[in-house]
Short mmCIF file of C-alpha atoms in Angstrom, two decimals:
data_model
loop_
_atom_site.label_atom_id
_atom_site.label_comp_id
_atom_site.label_asym_id
_atom_site.label_seq_id
_atom_site.Cartn_x
_atom_site.Cartn_y
_atom_site.Cartn_z
CA UNK S 28 0.00 0.06 0.03
CA UNK S 29 2.81 2.35 0.82
CA UNK S 30 4.39 1.93 -2.57
CA UNK S 31 1.35 3.52 -4.20
CA UNK S 32 2.57 6.84 -2.86
CA UNK S 33 5.40 6.95 -5.31
CA UNK S 34 3.03 6.26 -8.10
CA UNK S 35 0.68 9.11 -6.94
CA UNK S 36 3.65 11.54 -6.73
CA UNK S 37 3.97 11.39 -10.54
CA UNK S 38 0.46 12.76 -10.78
CA UNK S 39 1.34 15.77 -8.72
CA UNK S 40 4.84 16.34 -9.93
CA UNK S 41 3.92 18.83 -12.54
CA UNK S 42 1.98 20.79 -10.00
CA UNK S 43 4.87 20.70 -7.49
CA UNK S 44 7.23 21.76 -10.22
CA UNK S 45 5.13 24.72 -11.09
CA UNK S 46 4.83 25.72 -7.53
CA UNK S 47 8.59 25.57 -7.04
CA UNK S 48 8.92 27.88 -10.03
CA UNK S 49 6.52 30.32 -8.87
CA UNK S 50 8.28 30.39 -5.44
CA UNK S 51 11.48 31.40 -7.10
CA UNK S 52 9.79 34.56 -8.28
CA UNK S 53 8.55 35.57 -4.86
CA UNK S 54 10.28 38.43 -3.04
CA UNK S 55 12.71 37.20 -0.35
CA UNK S 56 12.37 38.48 3.08
CA UNK S 57 15.02 38.41 5.83
CA UNK S 58 13.66 35.99 8.57
CA UNK S 59 13.47 36.97 12.15
CA UNK S 60 13.02 34.67 15.07
CA UNK S 61 9.49 35.59 15.97
CA UNK S 62 9.10 34.11 19.39
CA UNK S 63 6.21 36.72 20.00
CA UNK S 64 4.30 34.52 17.48
CA UNK S 65 4.36 31.34 19.57
CA UNK S 66 1.04 29.76 19.86
CA UNK S 67 -0.79 26.71 21.17
CA UNK S 68 0.52 24.41 23.85
CA UNK S 69 4.15 25.62 23.20
CA UNK S 70 3.07 28.72 25.24
CA UNK S 71 2.53 26.64 28.27
CA UNK S 72 4.92 25.13 30.85
CA UNK S 73 6.80 28.41 31.02
CA UNK S 74 6.61 29.17 27.27
CA UNK S 75 8.94 28.79 24.31
CA UNK S 76 11.41 31.47 23.44
CA UNK S 77 14.24 29.49 21.79
CA UNK S 78 17.51 31.46 21.63
CA UNK S 79 15.87 34.82 22.29
CA UNK S 80 18.45 37.10 23.97
CA UNK S 81 21.36 35.16 22.81
CA UNK S 82 24.03 35.66 20.08
CA UNK S 83 23.02 35.44 16.44
CA UNK S 84 25.23 33.43 14.12
CA UNK S 85 25.04 32.58 10.45
CA UNK S 86 25.49 29.03 9.08
CA UNK S 87 25.63 27.72 5.65
CA UNK S 88 26.66 24.11 6.57
CA UNK S 89 25.54 21.56 9.00
CA UNK S 90 29.00 21.47 10.43
CA UNK S 91 28.63 25.22 11.22
CA UNK S 92 25.29 24.59 12.91
CA UNK S 93 26.94 22.01 15.18
CA UNK S 94 29.88 24.25 15.60
CA UNK S 95 27.61 27.07 16.90
CA UNK S 96 26.02 24.72 19.34
CA UNK S 97 29.37 23.43 20.53
CA UNK S 98 31.09 26.74 21.03
CA UNK S 99 28.54 28.22 23.39
CA UNK S 100 29.53 28.74 27.15
CA UNK S 101 27.12 26.11 28.17
CA UNK S 102 24.46 23.70 26.74
CA UNK S 103 21.67 26.06 27.83
CA UNK S 104 23.29 29.35 26.68
CA UNK S 105 20.73 31.03 24.27
CA UNK S 106 21.67 31.18 20.63
CA UNK S 107 19.95 32.06 17.35
CA UNK S 108 21.36 30.15 14.30
CA UNK S 109 20.36 31.72 11.07
CA UNK S 110 20.78 29.18 8.24
CA UNK S 111 20.92 29.74 4.51
CA UNK S 112 21.59 27.67 1.51
CA UNK S 113 21.41 23.81 1.33
CA UNK S 114 22.50 21.59 4.28
CA UNK S 115 23.33 18.11 3.26
CA UNK S 116 25.53 15.05 4.23
CA UNK S 117 28.37 16.55 2.22
CA UNK S 118 28.65 19.60 4.54
CA UNK S 119 27.56 18.12 7.94
CA UNK S 120 30.05 16.44 10.33
CA UNK S 121 30.02 15.57 14.04
CA UNK S 122 31.48 18.31 16.15
CA UNK S 123 32.49 17.82 19.83
CA UNK S 124 32.33 20.12 22.78
CA UNK S 125 31.15 20.60 26.40
CA UNK S 126 27.92 22.28 25.14
CA UNK S 127 26.76 19.80 22.58
CA UNK S 128 26.26 16.30 21.55
CA UNK S 129 26.21 16.19 17.77
CA UNK S 130 26.22 13.52 15.13
CA UNK S 131 27.33 13.28 11.49
CA UNK S 132 24.18 11.98 9.83
CA UNK S 133 21.70 14.46 11.13
CA UNK S 134 21.23 17.91 12.66
CA UNK S 135 21.50 16.79 16.37
CA UNK S 136 19.87 18.81 19.07
CA UNK S 137 20.66 16.66 22.09
CA UNK S 138 20.80 17.42 25.69
CA UNK S 139 20.56 21.28 24.96
CA UNK S 140 18.14 24.03 25.51
CA UNK S 141 17.32 27.62 24.43
CA UNK S 142 17.99 27.27 20.67
CA UNK S 143 16.50 28.91 17.58
CA UNK S 144 17.27 27.52 14.00
CA UNK S 145 15.77 29.83 11.42
CA UNK S 146 16.12 29.97 7.58
CA UNK S 147 17.15 33.25 6.07
CA UNK S 148 15.03 34.89 3.46
CA UNK S 149 13.19 32.30 1.44
CA UNK S 150 14.44 29.70 3.91
CA UNK S 151 17.16 26.98 4.11
CA UNK S 152 16.93 23.42 2.82
CA UNK S 153 17.86 20.25 4.69
CA UNK S 154 18.31 17.90 1.83
CA UNK S 155 18.12 14.13 2.88
CA UNK S 156 19.32 15.23 6.30
CA UNK S 157 16.81 15.20 9.22
CA UNK S 158 16.53 17.21 12.35
CA UNK S 159 16.64 15.26 15.59
CA UNK S 160 15.61 16.71 19.08
CA UNK S 161 16.32 14.49 22.03
CA UNK S 162 16.41 15.27 25.86
CA UNK S 163 16.08 18.95 25.09
CA UNK S 164 13.87 21.93 25.71
CA UNK S 165 12.94 25.34 24.52
CA UNK S 166 13.68 24.92 20.81
CA UNK S 167 12.43 26.84 17.86
CA UNK S 168 12.74 25.85 14.24
CA UNK S 169 11.42 28.25 11.64
CA UNK S 170 11.45 28.89 7.89
CA UNK S 171 13.26 25.76 6.69
CA UNK S 172 12.48 22.94 4.31
CA UNK S 173 13.49 19.34 5.24
CA UNK S 174 13.11 16.81 2.40
CA UNK S 175 13.68 13.24 1.42
CA UNK S 176 15.11 11.97 4.70
CA UNK S 177 15.53 8.08 4.44
CA UNK S 178 15.67 5.15 6.87
CA UNK S 179 16.58 2.72 4.11
CA UNK S 180 18.56 3.14 0.91
CA UNK S 181 21.17 5.84 0.82
CA UNK S 182 21.93 8.20 2.40
CA UNK S 183 20.49 7.37 5.76
CA UNK S 184 19.43 10.03 8.28
CA UNK S 185 17.33 10.29 11.43
CA UNK S 186 15.51 7.01 11.15
CA UNK S 187 13.75 8.35 8.08
CA UNK S 188 12.08 11.28 9.89
CA UNK S 189 12.20 14.86 8.62
CA UNK S 190 11.83 16.24 12.16
CA UNK S 191 11.84 13.75 15.09
CA UNK S 192 11.62 14.28 18.82
CA UNK S 193 12.10 11.80 21.58
CA UNK S 194 13.02 11.21 25.22
CA UNK S 195 12.09 13.96 27.56
CA UNK S 196 11.57 16.81 25.12
CA UNK S 197 9.77 19.95 26.32
CA UNK S 198 8.61 23.20 24.61
CA UNK S 199 9.26 23.01 21.00
CA UNK S 200 7.66 25.39 18.30
CA UNK S 201 8.09 24.31 14.71
CA UNK S 202 6.72 27.04 12.38
CA UNK S 203 6.64 27.87 8.69
CA UNK S 204 8.41 24.74 7.61
CA UNK S 205 8.08 22.56 4.63
CA UNK S 206 8.44 18.85 5.27
CA UNK S 207 8.33 16.47 2.31
CA UNK S 208 9.21 12.99 1.13
CA UNK S 209 9.08 11.25 -2.30
CA UNK S 210 7.12 8.18 -1.29
CA UNK S 211 6.29 5.77 1.55
CA UNK S 212 8.04 3.22 3.60
CA UNK S 213 8.82 0.94 0.73
CA UNK S 214 10.72 3.89 -0.90
CA UNK S 215 12.83 4.41 2.26
CA UNK S 216 10.95 7.06 4.00
CA UNK S 217 9.29 7.31 7.40
CA UNK S 218 7.44 10.15 9.29
CA UNK S 219 7.49 13.77 8.52
CA UNK S 220 6.96 14.86 12.16
CA UNK S 221 7.38 12.38 14.96
CA UNK S 222 7.20 12.49 18.71
CA UNK S 223 7.76 9.63 21.17
CA UNK S 224 9.05 8.65 24.55
CA UNK S 225 8.00 11.68 26.72
CA UNK S 226 7.38 14.69 24.52
CA UNK S 227 5.19 17.46 25.76
CA UNK S 228 4.25 21.21 24.86
CA UNK S 229 4.84 21.17 21.14
CA UNK S 230 3.24 23.48 18.44
CA UNK S 231 3.46 22.77 14.75
CA UNK S 232 2.14 25.83 12.83
CA UNK S 233 1.94 27.14 9.36
CA UNK S 234 3.68 24.00 8.03
CA UNK S 235 3.35 22.07 4.72
CA UNK S 236 3.71 18.27 4.95
CA UNK S 237 3.42 16.45 1.63
CA UNK S 238 4.14 13.40 -0.42
CA UNK S 239 4.67 10.83 2.28
CA UNK S 240 3.29 7.58 3.42
CA UNK S 241 3.27 8.93 7.02
CA UNK S 242 2.47 12.42 8.20
CA UNK S 243 3.64 11.89 11.81
CA UNK S 244 3.03 10.15 15.06
CA UNK S 245 2.58 11.02 18.71
CA UNK S 246 3.71 7.77 20.58
CA UNK S 247 5.62 4.97 18.99
CA UNK S 248 3.38 2.20 20.31
CA UNK S 249 0.25 1.58 22.19
CA UNK S 250 2.34 1.58 25.44
CA UNK S 251 4.00 4.88 24.65
CA UNK S 252 1.12 7.19 25.82
CA UNK S 253 3.24 9.69 27.78
CA UNK S 254 3.40 12.25 25.02
CA UNK S 255 0.83 15.13 25.25
CA UNK S 256 -0.09 18.71 24.78
CA UNK S 257 0.53 19.17 21.06
CA UNK S 258 -0.99 21.84 18.88
CA UNK S 259 -1.44 21.64 15.01
CA UNK S 260 -2.81 24.75 13.31
CA UNK S 261 -2.76 26.28 9.88
CA UNK S 262 -0.87 23.35 8.38
CA UNK S 263 -1.37 21.82 4.99
CA UNK S 264 -1.27 17.99 4.72
CA UNK S 265 -1.28 16.92 0.99
CA UNK S 266 -0.78 13.62 -0.69
CA UNK S 267 -0.30 11.63 2.58
CA UNK S 268 -1.41 7.93 3.13
CA UNK S 269 -2.09 8.26 7.02
CA UNK S 270 -0.99 9.69 10.41
CA UNK S 271 -2.06 13.27 10.17
CA UNK S 272 -1.28 12.71 12.99
CA UNK S 273 -1.45 9.31 14.64
CA UNK S 274 -2.11 10.07 18.34
CA UNK S 275 -1.52 7.44 21.03
CA UNK S 276 -2.62 8.81 24.42
CA UNK S 277 -2.34 12.44 25.36
CA UNK S 278 -4.15 15.51 24.20
CA UNK S 279 -3.89 17.35 20.86
CA UNK S 280 -5.53 20.46 19.61
CA UNK S 281 -5.97 20.41 15.82
CA UNK S 282 -7.49 23.52 14.25
CA UNK S 283 -7.58 25.46 10.98
CA UNK S 284 -5.62 22.84 8.96
CA UNK S 285 -6.22 22.02 5.34
CA UNK S 286 -6.11 18.21 4.39
CA UNK S 287 -5.97 17.34 0.77
CA UNK S 288 -5.64 13.82 -0.67
CA UNK S 289 -5.33 11.73 2.38
CA UNK S 290 -5.48 8.23 0.85
CA UNK S 291 -5.94 5.80 3.78
CA UNK S 292 -6.66 7.69 6.95
CA UNK S 293 -6.20 11.02 8.58
CA UNK S 294 -6.17 12.05 12.25
CA UNK S 295 -5.93 8.72 14.09
CA UNK S 296 -6.77 9.03 17.73
CA UNK S 297 -6.21 5.79 19.66
CA UNK S 298 -5.06 4.26 22.83
CA UNK S 299 -7.00 6.78 25.01
CA UNK S 300 -5.96 9.87 23.14
CA UNK S 301 -8.10 12.97 23.06
CA UNK S 302 -8.22 15.26 20.04
CA UNK S 303 -9.92 18.55 19.78
CA UNK S 304 -10.63 19.08 16.11
CA UNK S 305 -11.89 22.56 15.07
CA UNK S 306 -12.62 24.38 12.00
CA UNK S 307 -10.44 22.20 9.56
CA UNK S 308 -11.08 21.75 5.88
CA UNK S 309 -10.96 18.09 4.74
CA UNK S 310 -10.91 17.66 0.90
CA UNK S 311 -10.73 14.74 -1.48
CA UNK S 312 -9.86 12.37 1.27
CA UNK S 313 -10.70 9.14 3.11
CA UNK S 314 -11.36 8.35 6.72
CA UNK S 315 -10.07 11.81 7.92
CA UNK S 316 -10.83 11.20 11.57
CA UNK S 317 -11.36 8.25 13.87
CA UNK S 318 -9.65 5.30 15.57
CA UNK S 319 -7.90 3.08 12.76
CA UNK S 320 -5.89 -0.22 12.72
CA UNK S 321 -6.51 -1.04 16.44
CA UNK S 322 -9.30 -1.78 18.96
CA UNK S 323 -7.70 0.60 21.41
CA UNK S 324 -10.11 3.29 21.33
CA UNK S 325 -9.34 7.16 21.14
CA UNK S 326 -11.66 10.09 21.33
CA UNK S 327 -12.39 13.30 19.75
CA UNK S 328 -14.24 16.63 20.24
CA UNK S 329 -15.35 18.18 16.89
CA UNK S 330 -16.68 21.58 15.75
CA UNK S 331 -16.86 23.69 12.57
CA UNK S 332 -15.12 21.28 10.31
CA UNK S 333 -15.93 21.02 6.53
CA UNK S 334 -15.96 17.72 4.73
CA UNK S 335 -15.49 18.15 0.93
CA UNK S 336 -15.63 14.89 -0.93
CA UNK S 337 -14.68 12.83 1.99
CA UNK S 338 -15.33 9.04 1.89
CA UNK S 339 -15.61 6.68 4.82
CA UNK S 340 -15.01 3.02 5.45
CA UNK S 341 -17.27 0.72 7.41
CA UNK S 342 -16.90 0.32 11.15
CA UNK S 343 -15.20 -2.78 12.32
CA UNK S 344 -13.27 -4.25 15.26
CA UNK S 345 -10.18 -2.35 14.30
CA UNK S 346 -11.86 0.49 12.50
CA UNK S 347 -13.96 3.18 13.96
CA UNK S 348 -14.34 6.21 11.55
CA UNK S 349 -15.84 9.28 13.02
CA UNK S 350 -18.00 10.03 10.01
CA UNK S 351 -19.92 10.60 7.87
CA UNK S 352 -21.70 12.55 10.47
CA UNK S 353 -19.04 13.80 12.83
CA UNK S 354 -20.03 13.57 16.51
CA UNK S 355 -17.91 14.31 19.64
CA UNK S 356 -16.99 11.47 21.86
CA UNK S 357 -15.20 13.53 24.52
CA UNK S 358 -14.53 17.01 25.75
CA UNK S 359 -11.16 18.76 25.76
CA UNK S 360 -10.43 21.93 27.74
CA UNK S 361 -7.76 24.18 26.12
CA UNK S 362 -5.69 26.40 28.48
CA UNK S 363 -4.54 28.96 26.02
CA UNK S 364 -6.20 31.67 23.92
CA UNK S 365 -6.82 31.08 20.32
CA UNK S 366 -8.91 32.54 17.43
CA UNK S 367 -10.41 30.37 14.74
CA UNK S 368 -10.69 31.16 11.04
CA UNK S 369 -13.87 30.07 9.50
CA UNK S 370 -13.26 26.57 7.95
CA UNK S 371 -14.53 27.77 4.59
CA UNK S 372 -11.55 30.16 4.20
CA UNK S 373 -8.85 27.74 5.69
CA UNK S 374 -7.63 26.64 2.15
CA UNK S 375 -6.98 30.18 1.07
CA UNK S 376 -5.51 31.29 4.41
CA UNK S 377 -3.26 28.20 4.61
CA UNK S 378 -2.13 28.71 0.90
CA UNK S 379 -0.98 32.17 1.70
CA UNK S 380 0.83 31.38 5.09
CA UNK S 381 2.00 27.76 5.27
CA UNK S 382 5.45 26.59 4.50
CA UNK S 383 8.97 28.06 4.29
CA UNK S 384 9.59 31.18 2.26
CA UNK S 385 6.20 32.85 3.16
CA UNK S 386 7.76 35.77 5.06
CA UNK S 387 6.41 34.35 8.23
CA UNK S 388 2.86 35.39 7.14
CA UNK S 389 0.21 34.48 9.55
CA UNK S 390 -3.59 34.49 9.94
CA UNK S 391 -5.26 37.30 11.71
CA UNK S 392 -7.95 34.94 12.88
CA UNK S 393 -10.53 36.60 10.76
CA UNK S 394 -9.92 34.97 7.26
CA UNK S 395 -7.20 37.47 6.40
CA UNK S 396 -3.38 37.45 6.52
CA UNK S 397 -0.64 39.66 7.84
CA UNK S 398 3.00 39.31 7.14
CA UNK S 399 5.00 38.10 10.12
CA UNK S 400 3.97 37.54 13.77
CA UNK S 401 2.77 40.53 15.78
CA UNK S 402 5.93 40.81 17.85
CA UNK S 403 9.45 39.51 17.95
CA UNK S 404 11.91 38.49 20.64
CA UNK S 405 15.06 40.26 21.85
CA UNK S 406 18.09 39.55 19.75
CA UNK S 407 21.75 40.23 20.14
CA UNK S 408 24.03 41.71 17.53
CA UNK S 409 24.81 39.17 14.93
CA UNK S 410 28.33 37.75 14.59
CA UNK S 411 27.77 37.41 10.87
CA UNK S 412 29.29 40.20 8.74
CA UNK S 413 26.09 40.33 6.70
CA UNK S 414 24.22 41.70 9.76
CA UNK S 415 26.04 45.11 9.47
CA UNK S 416 25.86 47.82 6.98
CA UNK S 417 28.50 50.15 5.53
CA UNK S 418 26.23 53.14 5.79
CA UNK S 419 27.99 55.77 7.80
CA UNK S 420 26.06 57.42 10.65
CA UNK S 421 24.71 60.96 10.41
CA UNK S 422 26.93 63.23 12.57
CA UNK S 423 25.26 63.29 16.05
CA UNK S 424 24.64 65.86 18.51
CA UNK S 425 26.59 65.73 21.77
CA UNK S 426 26.15 62.67 23.91
CA UNK S 427 23.30 63.10 26.38
CA UNK S 428 24.22 63.06 30.03
CA UNK S 429 23.52 60.02 32.04
CA UNK S 430 23.54 56.26 31.55
CA UNK S 431 22.16 54.86 28.27
CA UNK S 432 19.78 52.25 29.62
CA UNK S 433 19.62 50.46 26.21
CA UNK S 434 23.08 49.17 26.99
CA UNK S 435 22.27 47.87 30.46
CA UNK S 436 22.61 44.32 31.39
CA UNK S 437 19.41 42.48 30.60
CA UNK S 438 18.16 44.93 28.04
CA UNK S 439 17.00 43.75 24.67
CA UNK S 440 15.47 44.94 21.38
CA UNK S 441 12.68 43.81 19.16
CA UNK S 442 10.33 45.14 16.56
CA UNK S 443 8.26 44.84 13.43
CA UNK S 444 9.77 43.05 10.38
CA UNK S 445 13.21 44.07 9.65
CA UNK S 446 15.00 44.78 6.27
CA UNK S 447 17.53 42.26 4.95
CA UNK S 448 20.88 42.72 6.49
CA UNK S 449 19.78 44.51 9.45
CA UNK S 450 19.11 43.49 13.12
CA UNK S 451 17.03 44.63 15.97
CA UNK S 452 20.12 44.38 18.25
CA UNK S 453 22.00 46.86 16.04
CA UNK S 454 20.11 49.75 17.73
CA UNK S 455 21.61 48.91 21.06
CA UNK S 456 25.18 47.65 20.42
CA UNK S 457 26.86 51.12 20.75
CA UNK S 458 28.11 50.81 17.11
CA UNK S 459 26.78 53.61 14.89
CA UNK S 460 27.88 51.60 11.84
CA UNK S 461 25.26 49.01 12.37
CA UNK S 462 21.60 49.66 11.83
CA UNK S 463 18.04 48.50 11.85
CA UNK S 464 15.58 49.42 9.06
CA UNK S 465 11.88 48.38 8.85
CA UNK S 466 10.93 46.05 5.95
CA UNK S 467 9.17 48.97 4.28
CA UNK S 468 8.55 52.69 4.92
CA UNK S 469 7.02 52.25 8.26
CA UNK S 470 7.59 50.06 11.33
CA UNK S 471 8.60 50.01 14.94
CA UNK S 472 11.60 49.24 17.03
CA UNK S 473 11.61 48.71 20.80
CA UNK S 474 14.06 48.63 23.77
CA UNK S 475 12.93 46.29 26.57
CA UNK S 476 13.95 45.23 29.94
CA UNK S 477 13.22 42.30 32.28
CA UNK S 478 11.97 44.60 35.12
CA UNK S 479 10.30 47.94 35.20
CA UNK S 480 12.64 50.92 34.28
CA UNK S 481 12.05 54.51 34.39
CA UNK S 482 12.54 56.41 31.14
CA UNK S 483 11.91 60.11 30.34
CA UNK S 484 14.21 60.68 27.23
CA UNK S 485 15.25 58.81 24.09
CA UNK S 486 17.72 59.68 21.44
CA UNK S 487 17.18 58.28 17.98
CA UNK S 488 20.42 58.39 16.03
CA UNK S 489 19.79 57.94 12.27
CA UNK S 490 22.43 56.60 9.81
CA UNK S 491 23.26 58.44 6.61
CA UNK S 492 20.42 58.40 4.09
CA UNK S 493 17.71 57.92 6.66
CA UNK S 494 14.31 59.50 6.10
CA UNK S 495 12.17 59.25 9.13
CA UNK S 496 9.07 61.22 8.85
CA UNK S 497 6.41 61.15 11.56
CA UNK S 498 6.77 59.10 14.71
CA UNK S 499 5.31 58.09 18.04
CA UNK S 500 7.06 57.07 21.10
CA UNK S 501 4.98 54.44 23.03
CA UNK S 502 4.92 52.82 26.43
CA UNK S 503 5.37 49.27 24.82
CA UNK S 504 3.87 47.61 27.84
CA UNK S 505 0.61 49.58 27.62
CA UNK S 506 0.46 51.05 24.20
CA UNK S 507 0.09 54.63 25.60
CA UNK S 508 1.49 57.38 23.38
CA UNK S 509 4.26 59.32 25.22
CA UNK S 510 5.40 61.58 22.49
CA UNK S 511 5.03 62.38 18.79
CA UNK S 512 6.77 64.42 16.13
CA UNK S 513 9.00 64.10 13.18
CA UNK S 514 12.55 63.03 12.44
CA UNK S 515 15.20 61.66 14.75
CA UNK S 516 17.18 63.21 17.45
CA UNK S 517 16.40 63.59 21.21
CA UNK S 518 12.86 63.28 22.47
CA UNK S 519 11.56 63.98 26.14
CA UNK S 520 8.37 63.00 27.79
CA UNK S 521 7.03 62.57 31.32
CA UNK S 522 8.99 60.04 33.35
CA UNK S 523 7.48 56.50 32.72
CA UNK S 524 8.07 53.32 34.52
CA UNK S 525 7.75 50.46 31.95
CA UNK S 526 9.44 47.30 30.63
CA UNK S 527 9.39 48.44 26.98
CA UNK S 528 9.74 51.74 25.06
CA UNK S 529 8.72 51.70 21.35
CA UNK S 530 9.66 54.10 18.54
CA UNK S 531 6.97 53.76 15.96
CA UNK S 532 7.65 55.22 12.49
CA UNK S 533 4.36 56.12 10.79
CA UNK S 534 5.66 57.77 7.74
CA UNK S 535 8.96 58.24 5.77
CA UNK S 536 10.13 59.53 2.56
CA UNK S 537 12.48 56.64 1.91
CA UNK S 538 14.07 54.14 4.06
CA UNK S 539 14.46 54.84 7.76
CA UNK S 540 17.77 53.74 9.13
CA UNK S 541 18.30 53.77 12.83
CA UNK S 542 21.90 53.27 14.16
CA UNK S 543 21.20 53.65 17.87
CA UNK S 544 18.16 53.88 20.01
CA UNK S 545 19.28 55.34 23.26
CA UNK S 546 17.14 55.60 26.41
CA UNK S 547 17.78 57.59 29.59
CA UNK S 548 16.19 58.07 33.00
CA UNK S 549 16.41 61.89 32.89
#
């Protein structure tokens, strides 16, 4: 049965090739580690921030990714690894160090924490090389493609899983990724997104999973039921035989996903599992929800789903499809806030947002799309030369008296989408030759602190050629407007105790370029 996937691929190859050609024509945006966009169960258990606040490094090989992990001060030192190009067996080797535990045949995230791996621009590609997360926590993976990872044949990697997690893994957010194979088990492939042996608090969002026999599992056997609290939203599953996902025990929240051409079965809740299935769109598929291939029952709570040309098999001892008339068999309480798109618009929303190379576009929750999450995490100056710019700063006025709070220990920076080659951290690195620019004529940049800080004056130092027009200075914690005007320079306002000050550019005549965003108590 799995071999039939390879045959089905030929039917979609022309479409996939066309989609790839179209993607090459799309504008490429610099990716940012957008931890402010974390959703679902990854927000629980203390939240998922990845490498926020850590050093940013650039990697073009798997060896460089491993080296970045291995040269940190400790295995929990935060780090953001920006990846570009194609990562494969030819450029990936095992690297050793006190802060890592790597391997040569996969990207190994083992016994570590506080790491973000994010593709630059249109995203990086992990070709025949899987990503393995084991005994680790607080991991973010964004804007990458992982394809054709094999467990048999050649080359071998990661047991055939595109992304696999196992053995005491906590708080993982996988977002805006494309995971794909070229067939089923008989062609050498396994799961696209697998979790087993004690994995909790995971979100998979805005992903494409396609052309595989197996979408993914939660629990490797009927006795492996200790994996739970997994969210799947705004993903597209296409040309998959089964496991979208297979859930053994635990709780999963599955909403606003688009399922197309599921050939054997879809969401398979079994062995006591509970799935909350909201506002999904199931199309041209078979047995999209139920308990399949076992008599160990699972359960589901359903609402708002659309079934478009879905067929159902008959009930049997080892087969309990939820349709054709979907009815809830349990209730599931969700501890985090979420907003549902109507199921009718899910195909269009997911088409505009899911997968790598989409500029981290997300749904607004009202059947429309916005580019990038609403907020981003603190980031430190990049160690990559490409993170700086040769633009010389505009001659500045005399240095204000007092301590620049932006440089204080524990301070950070975030903002709206940034232009290619710039960084949020560049506005607080004390170096006027490095800049942040918004990805457009308007945007915002913030300085933030871990505890309340009193600020009454800011100085915005523009780089040469900058063209800031109108602005607002906001209390970033409350949204209150503290000052407004035009251009850069020094701005004063009533002393305000806050954890975040935001400089919001509302108009410009060109490209705003901020070299330094200084903050002072008086």
